[in-house]
Short mmCIF file of C-alpha atoms in Angstrom, two decimals:
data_model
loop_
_atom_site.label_atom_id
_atom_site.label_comp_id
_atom_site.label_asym_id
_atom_site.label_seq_id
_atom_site.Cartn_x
_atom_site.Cartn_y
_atom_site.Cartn_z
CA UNK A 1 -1.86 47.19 -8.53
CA UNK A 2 0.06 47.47 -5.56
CA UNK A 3 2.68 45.03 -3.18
CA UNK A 4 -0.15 44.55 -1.35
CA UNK A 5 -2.46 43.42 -3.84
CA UNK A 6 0.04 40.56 -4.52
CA UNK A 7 -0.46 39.12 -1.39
CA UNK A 8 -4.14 38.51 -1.82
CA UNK A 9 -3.86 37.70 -5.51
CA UNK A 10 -1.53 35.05 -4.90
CA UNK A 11 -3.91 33.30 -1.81
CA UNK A 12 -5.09 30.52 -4.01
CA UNK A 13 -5.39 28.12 -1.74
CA UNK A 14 -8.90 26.43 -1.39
CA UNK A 15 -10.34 24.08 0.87
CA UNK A 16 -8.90 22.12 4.45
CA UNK A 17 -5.55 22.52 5.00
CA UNK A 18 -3.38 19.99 7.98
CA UNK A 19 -0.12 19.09 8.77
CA UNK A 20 -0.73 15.51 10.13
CA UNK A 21 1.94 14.32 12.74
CA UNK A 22 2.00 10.45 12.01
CA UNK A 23 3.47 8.04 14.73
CA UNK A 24 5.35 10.72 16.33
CA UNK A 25 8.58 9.72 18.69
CA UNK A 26 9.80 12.95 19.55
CA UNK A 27 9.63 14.53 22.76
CA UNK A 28 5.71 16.66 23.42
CA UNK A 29 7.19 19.82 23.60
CA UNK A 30 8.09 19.51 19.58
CA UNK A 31 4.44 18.80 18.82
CA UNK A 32 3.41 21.99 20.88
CA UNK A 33 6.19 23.87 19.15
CA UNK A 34 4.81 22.69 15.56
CA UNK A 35 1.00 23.40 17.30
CA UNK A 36 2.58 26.48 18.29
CA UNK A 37 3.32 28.00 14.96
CA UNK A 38 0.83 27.40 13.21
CA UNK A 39 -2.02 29.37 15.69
CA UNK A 40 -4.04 31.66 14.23
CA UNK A 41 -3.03 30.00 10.58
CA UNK A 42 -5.03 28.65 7.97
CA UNK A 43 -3.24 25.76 8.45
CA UNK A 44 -4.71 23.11 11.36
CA UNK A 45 -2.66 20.69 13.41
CA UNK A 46 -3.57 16.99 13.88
CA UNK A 47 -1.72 14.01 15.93
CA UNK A 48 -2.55 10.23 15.13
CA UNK A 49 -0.92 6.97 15.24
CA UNK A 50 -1.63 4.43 12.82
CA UNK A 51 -0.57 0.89 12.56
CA UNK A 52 1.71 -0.09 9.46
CA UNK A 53 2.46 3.14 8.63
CA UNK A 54 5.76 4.69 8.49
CA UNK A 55 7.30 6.36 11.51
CA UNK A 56 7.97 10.09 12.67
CA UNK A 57 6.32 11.98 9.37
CA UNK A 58 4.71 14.90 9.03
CA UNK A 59 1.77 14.99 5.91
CA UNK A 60 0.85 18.03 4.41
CA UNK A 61 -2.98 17.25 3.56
CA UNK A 62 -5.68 19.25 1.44
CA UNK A 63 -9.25 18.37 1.98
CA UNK A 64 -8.05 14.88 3.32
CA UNK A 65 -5.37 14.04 0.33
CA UNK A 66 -1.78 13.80 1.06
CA UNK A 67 -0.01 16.59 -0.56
CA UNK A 68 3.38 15.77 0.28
CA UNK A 69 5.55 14.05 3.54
CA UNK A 70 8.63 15.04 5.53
CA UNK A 71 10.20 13.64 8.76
CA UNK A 72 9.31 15.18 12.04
CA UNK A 73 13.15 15.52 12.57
CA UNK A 74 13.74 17.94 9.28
CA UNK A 75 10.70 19.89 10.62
CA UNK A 76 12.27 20.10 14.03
CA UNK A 77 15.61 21.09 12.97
CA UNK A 78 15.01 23.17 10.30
CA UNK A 79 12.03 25.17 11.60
CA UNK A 80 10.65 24.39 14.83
CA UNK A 81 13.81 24.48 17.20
CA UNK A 82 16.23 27.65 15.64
CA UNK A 83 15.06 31.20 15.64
CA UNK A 84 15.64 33.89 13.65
CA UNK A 85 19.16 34.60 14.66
CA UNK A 86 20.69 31.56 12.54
CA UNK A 87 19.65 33.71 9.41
CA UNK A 88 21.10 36.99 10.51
CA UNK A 89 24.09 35.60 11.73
CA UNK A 90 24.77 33.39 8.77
CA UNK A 91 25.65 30.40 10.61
CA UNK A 92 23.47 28.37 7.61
CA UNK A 93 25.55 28.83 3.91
CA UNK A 94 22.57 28.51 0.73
CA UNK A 95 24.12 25.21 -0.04
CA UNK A 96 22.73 24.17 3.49
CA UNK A 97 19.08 25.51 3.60
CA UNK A 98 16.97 22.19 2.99
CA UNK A 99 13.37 22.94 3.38
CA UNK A 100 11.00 20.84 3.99
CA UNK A 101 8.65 19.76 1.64
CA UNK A 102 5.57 20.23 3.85
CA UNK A 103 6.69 23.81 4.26
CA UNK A 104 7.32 24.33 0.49
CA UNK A 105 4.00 22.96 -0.06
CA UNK A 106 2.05 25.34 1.94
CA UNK A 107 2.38 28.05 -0.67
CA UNK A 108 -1.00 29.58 -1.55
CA UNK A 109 -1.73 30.37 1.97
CA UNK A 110 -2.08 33.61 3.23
CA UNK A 111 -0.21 33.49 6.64
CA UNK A 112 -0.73 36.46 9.30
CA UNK A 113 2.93 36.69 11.43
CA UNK A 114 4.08 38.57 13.86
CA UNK A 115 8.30 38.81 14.50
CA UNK A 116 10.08 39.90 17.84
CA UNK A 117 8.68 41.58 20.49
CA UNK A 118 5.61 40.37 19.75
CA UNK A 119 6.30 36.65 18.88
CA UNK A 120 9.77 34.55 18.99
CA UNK A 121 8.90 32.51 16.00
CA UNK A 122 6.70 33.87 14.30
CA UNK A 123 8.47 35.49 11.35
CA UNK A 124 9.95 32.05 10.45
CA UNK A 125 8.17 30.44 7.97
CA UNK A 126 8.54 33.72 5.93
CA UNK A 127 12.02 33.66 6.20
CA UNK A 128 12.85 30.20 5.90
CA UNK A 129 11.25 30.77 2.42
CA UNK A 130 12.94 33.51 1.22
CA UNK A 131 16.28 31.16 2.13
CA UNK A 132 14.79 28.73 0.19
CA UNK A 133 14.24 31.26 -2.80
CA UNK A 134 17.58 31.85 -2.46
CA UNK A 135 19.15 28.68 -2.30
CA UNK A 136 17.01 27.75 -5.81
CA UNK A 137 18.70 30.51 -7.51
CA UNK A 138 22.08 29.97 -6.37
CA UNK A 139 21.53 26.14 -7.61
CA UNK A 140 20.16 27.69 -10.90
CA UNK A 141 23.45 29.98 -11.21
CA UNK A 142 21.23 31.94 -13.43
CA UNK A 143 18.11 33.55 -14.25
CA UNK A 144 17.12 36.60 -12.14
CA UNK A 145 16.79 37.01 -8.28
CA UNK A 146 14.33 40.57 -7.16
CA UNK A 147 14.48 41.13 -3.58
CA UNK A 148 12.90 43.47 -1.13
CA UNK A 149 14.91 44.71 1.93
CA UNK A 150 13.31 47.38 3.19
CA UNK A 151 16.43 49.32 4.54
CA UNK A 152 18.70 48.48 2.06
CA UNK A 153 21.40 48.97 4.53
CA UNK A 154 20.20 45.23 5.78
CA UNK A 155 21.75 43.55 3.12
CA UNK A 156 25.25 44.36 4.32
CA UNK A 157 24.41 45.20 8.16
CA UNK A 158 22.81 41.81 8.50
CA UNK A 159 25.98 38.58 8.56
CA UNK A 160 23.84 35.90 7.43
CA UNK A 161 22.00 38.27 4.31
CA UNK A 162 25.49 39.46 3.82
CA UNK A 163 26.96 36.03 3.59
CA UNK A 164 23.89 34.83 1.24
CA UNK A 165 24.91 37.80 -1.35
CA UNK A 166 28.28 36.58 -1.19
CA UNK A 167 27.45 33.60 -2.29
CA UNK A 168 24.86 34.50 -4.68
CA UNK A 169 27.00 37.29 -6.52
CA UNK A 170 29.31 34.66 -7.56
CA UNK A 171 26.82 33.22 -10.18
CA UNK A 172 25.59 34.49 -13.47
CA UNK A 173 22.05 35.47 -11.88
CA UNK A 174 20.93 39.06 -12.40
CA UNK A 175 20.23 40.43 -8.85
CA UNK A 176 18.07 43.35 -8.15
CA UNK A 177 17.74 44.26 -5.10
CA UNK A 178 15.07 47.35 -3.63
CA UNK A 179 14.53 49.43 -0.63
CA UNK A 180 15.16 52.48 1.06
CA UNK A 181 17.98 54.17 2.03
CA UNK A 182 21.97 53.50 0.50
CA UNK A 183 23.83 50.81 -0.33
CA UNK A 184 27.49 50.70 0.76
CA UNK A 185 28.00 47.70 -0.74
CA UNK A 186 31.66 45.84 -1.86
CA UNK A 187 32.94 46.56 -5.21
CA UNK A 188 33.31 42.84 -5.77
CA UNK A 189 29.18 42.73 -5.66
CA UNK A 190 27.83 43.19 -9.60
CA UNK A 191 24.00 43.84 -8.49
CA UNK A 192 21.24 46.25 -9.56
CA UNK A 193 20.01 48.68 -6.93
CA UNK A 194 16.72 50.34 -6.66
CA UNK A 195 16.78 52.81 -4.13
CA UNK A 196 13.04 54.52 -3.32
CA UNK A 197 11.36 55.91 -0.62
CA UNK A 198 7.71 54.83 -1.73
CA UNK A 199 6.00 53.54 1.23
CA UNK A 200 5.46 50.13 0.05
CA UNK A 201 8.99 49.32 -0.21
CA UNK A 202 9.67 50.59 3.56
CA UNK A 203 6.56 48.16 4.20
CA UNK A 204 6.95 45.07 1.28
CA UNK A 205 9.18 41.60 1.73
CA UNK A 206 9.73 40.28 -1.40
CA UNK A 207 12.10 37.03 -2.62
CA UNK A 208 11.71 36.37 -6.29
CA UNK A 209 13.65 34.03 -8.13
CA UNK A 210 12.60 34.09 -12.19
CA UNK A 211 14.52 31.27 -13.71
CA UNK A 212 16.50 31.48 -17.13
CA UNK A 213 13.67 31.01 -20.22
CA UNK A 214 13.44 27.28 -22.26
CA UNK A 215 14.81 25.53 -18.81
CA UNK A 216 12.82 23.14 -16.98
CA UNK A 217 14.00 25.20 -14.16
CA UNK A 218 11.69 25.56 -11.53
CA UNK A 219 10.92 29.24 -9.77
CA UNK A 220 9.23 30.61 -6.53
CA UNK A 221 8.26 33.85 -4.97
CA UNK A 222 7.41 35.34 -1.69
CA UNK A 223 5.73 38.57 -1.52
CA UNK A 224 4.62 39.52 2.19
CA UNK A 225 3.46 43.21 3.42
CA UNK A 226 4.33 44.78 7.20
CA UNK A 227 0.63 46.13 8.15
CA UNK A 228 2.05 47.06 11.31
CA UNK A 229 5.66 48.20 11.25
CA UNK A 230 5.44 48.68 15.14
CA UNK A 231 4.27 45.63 16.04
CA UNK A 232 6.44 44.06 13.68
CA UNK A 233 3.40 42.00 12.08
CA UNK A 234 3.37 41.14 8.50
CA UNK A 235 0.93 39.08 5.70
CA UNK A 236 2.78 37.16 3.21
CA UNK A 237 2.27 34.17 1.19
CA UNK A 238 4.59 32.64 -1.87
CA UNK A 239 4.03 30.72 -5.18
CA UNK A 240 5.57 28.68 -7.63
CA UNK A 241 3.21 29.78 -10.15
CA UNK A 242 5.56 31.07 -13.00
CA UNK A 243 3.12 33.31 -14.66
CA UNK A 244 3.16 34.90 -11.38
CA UNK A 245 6.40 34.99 -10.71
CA UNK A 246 6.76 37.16 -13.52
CA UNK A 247 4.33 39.73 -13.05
CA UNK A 248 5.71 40.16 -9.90
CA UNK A 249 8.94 40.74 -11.24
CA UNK A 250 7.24 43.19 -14.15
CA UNK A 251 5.86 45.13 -11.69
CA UNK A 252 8.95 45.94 -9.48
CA UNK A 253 11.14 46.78 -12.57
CA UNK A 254 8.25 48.51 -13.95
CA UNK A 255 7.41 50.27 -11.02
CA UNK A 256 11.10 51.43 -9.50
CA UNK A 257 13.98 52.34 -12.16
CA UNK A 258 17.46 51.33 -11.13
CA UNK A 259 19.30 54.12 -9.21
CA UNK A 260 22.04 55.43 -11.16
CA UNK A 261 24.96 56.71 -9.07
#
């Protein structure tokens, strides 16, 4: 079992899936943009107006059956009109990141992305995830948060990762962070690095936020794989499924030892 294998394990998802624009009022172009993201996906767009229902919503539906609703607006703002830049330049704090539930619902689905040069937006559904990973377990305060960097040099390089980990060392989670390459990181920062050079780390994107046991605590994970570091084009999907949160989380502690200084 592999990163990779995650990925595909974890797309569950069965059946028709739409995000239904209901009695829109915002401008065309924010339709296109929503249209826009979601090419290529698993995930179809529709646009109809319907008498007595409520205004400016946007329905998650499965085969037909409302899965959950959120306002056009929250889409817009949160998703469709910022790029990638507000995460890496940390101009949005944890206690800010408000996903929307039509985006949190879509978990299951195996989306195919592809980040800058090749696409503007495409990335951000991925990312906005792994924020809202974060900003579970920084509600939680405990539990334990596994995430996959890459370069672990990102974590400090990058203002708005930076600025999450400064808000998430301050809590009683235990954080674990993997990837290639050092960590200069601040001695106020009480995390667990595993440093590797295995392949799958340079390649894997993981966010994975195991609650603390005998809560009603909800957790979530996001486990995507780059299989074209060039292109900068990537396969992910998350869960909430907590059995698989945790072999997720078996496997990367299993699999890469902390580095010992």
């Amino acid at each position: 079992m592999r990163l990779r294998d995650f990925v595909e394990e974890f797309a569950t998802a069965t059946g028709d899936q739409s995000l239904t624009v209901v009695n829109s009022d915002q401008p065309p172009t924010v339709t296109r943009m929503l249209t826009g993201l979601f090419t290529n996906q698993p995930v179809n767009i529709e646009t109809v107006n319907r008498a007595l229902a409520e205004e400016d919503v946007v329905q998650l539906r499965r085969d037909g059956h409302v899965v959950s609703e959120s306002r056009f607006g929250d889409l817009r703002d949160t998703i469709l009109a910022v790029n990638a830049d507000i995460y890496t330049t940390g101009v949005r704090s944890l206690a800010d990141v408000e996903t929307p539930a039509v985006i949190r619902d879509l978990e299951g689905i195996k989306f195919h992305v592809r980040g800058y040069p090749a696409a503007s937006k495409g990335k951000l559904l991925l990312i906005e995830i792994s924020r809202y990973i974060e900003s579970l377990a920084a509600d939680a305060g405990g539990g334990e948060l596994h995430a996959g960097f890459q370069r672990l040099s990102r974590l400090t390089h990058e203002r708005g990762t930076r600025r999450a980990y400064d808000e998430l060392v301050q809590t009683d989670l235990s954080i674990h962070v993997y990837g290639v390459g050092q960590l200069d990181m601040p001695t106020s920062w009480h995390l667990t690095v595993h440093a590797d050079d295995a392949s799958e780390l340079r390649r894997g994107w993981f966010v994975i936020f195991d609650p603390p046991a005998n809560t009603q605590i909800a957790g979530a994970a996001l486990v995507a794989y780059s299989i074209d570091i060039e292109q900068n084009e990537w396969v992910g999907v998350w869960t909430s499924d907590a059995n698989s949160i945790r072999r997720l989380r078996s496997y990367l502690t299993t699999t890469y030892k902390a580095s010992v200084d």
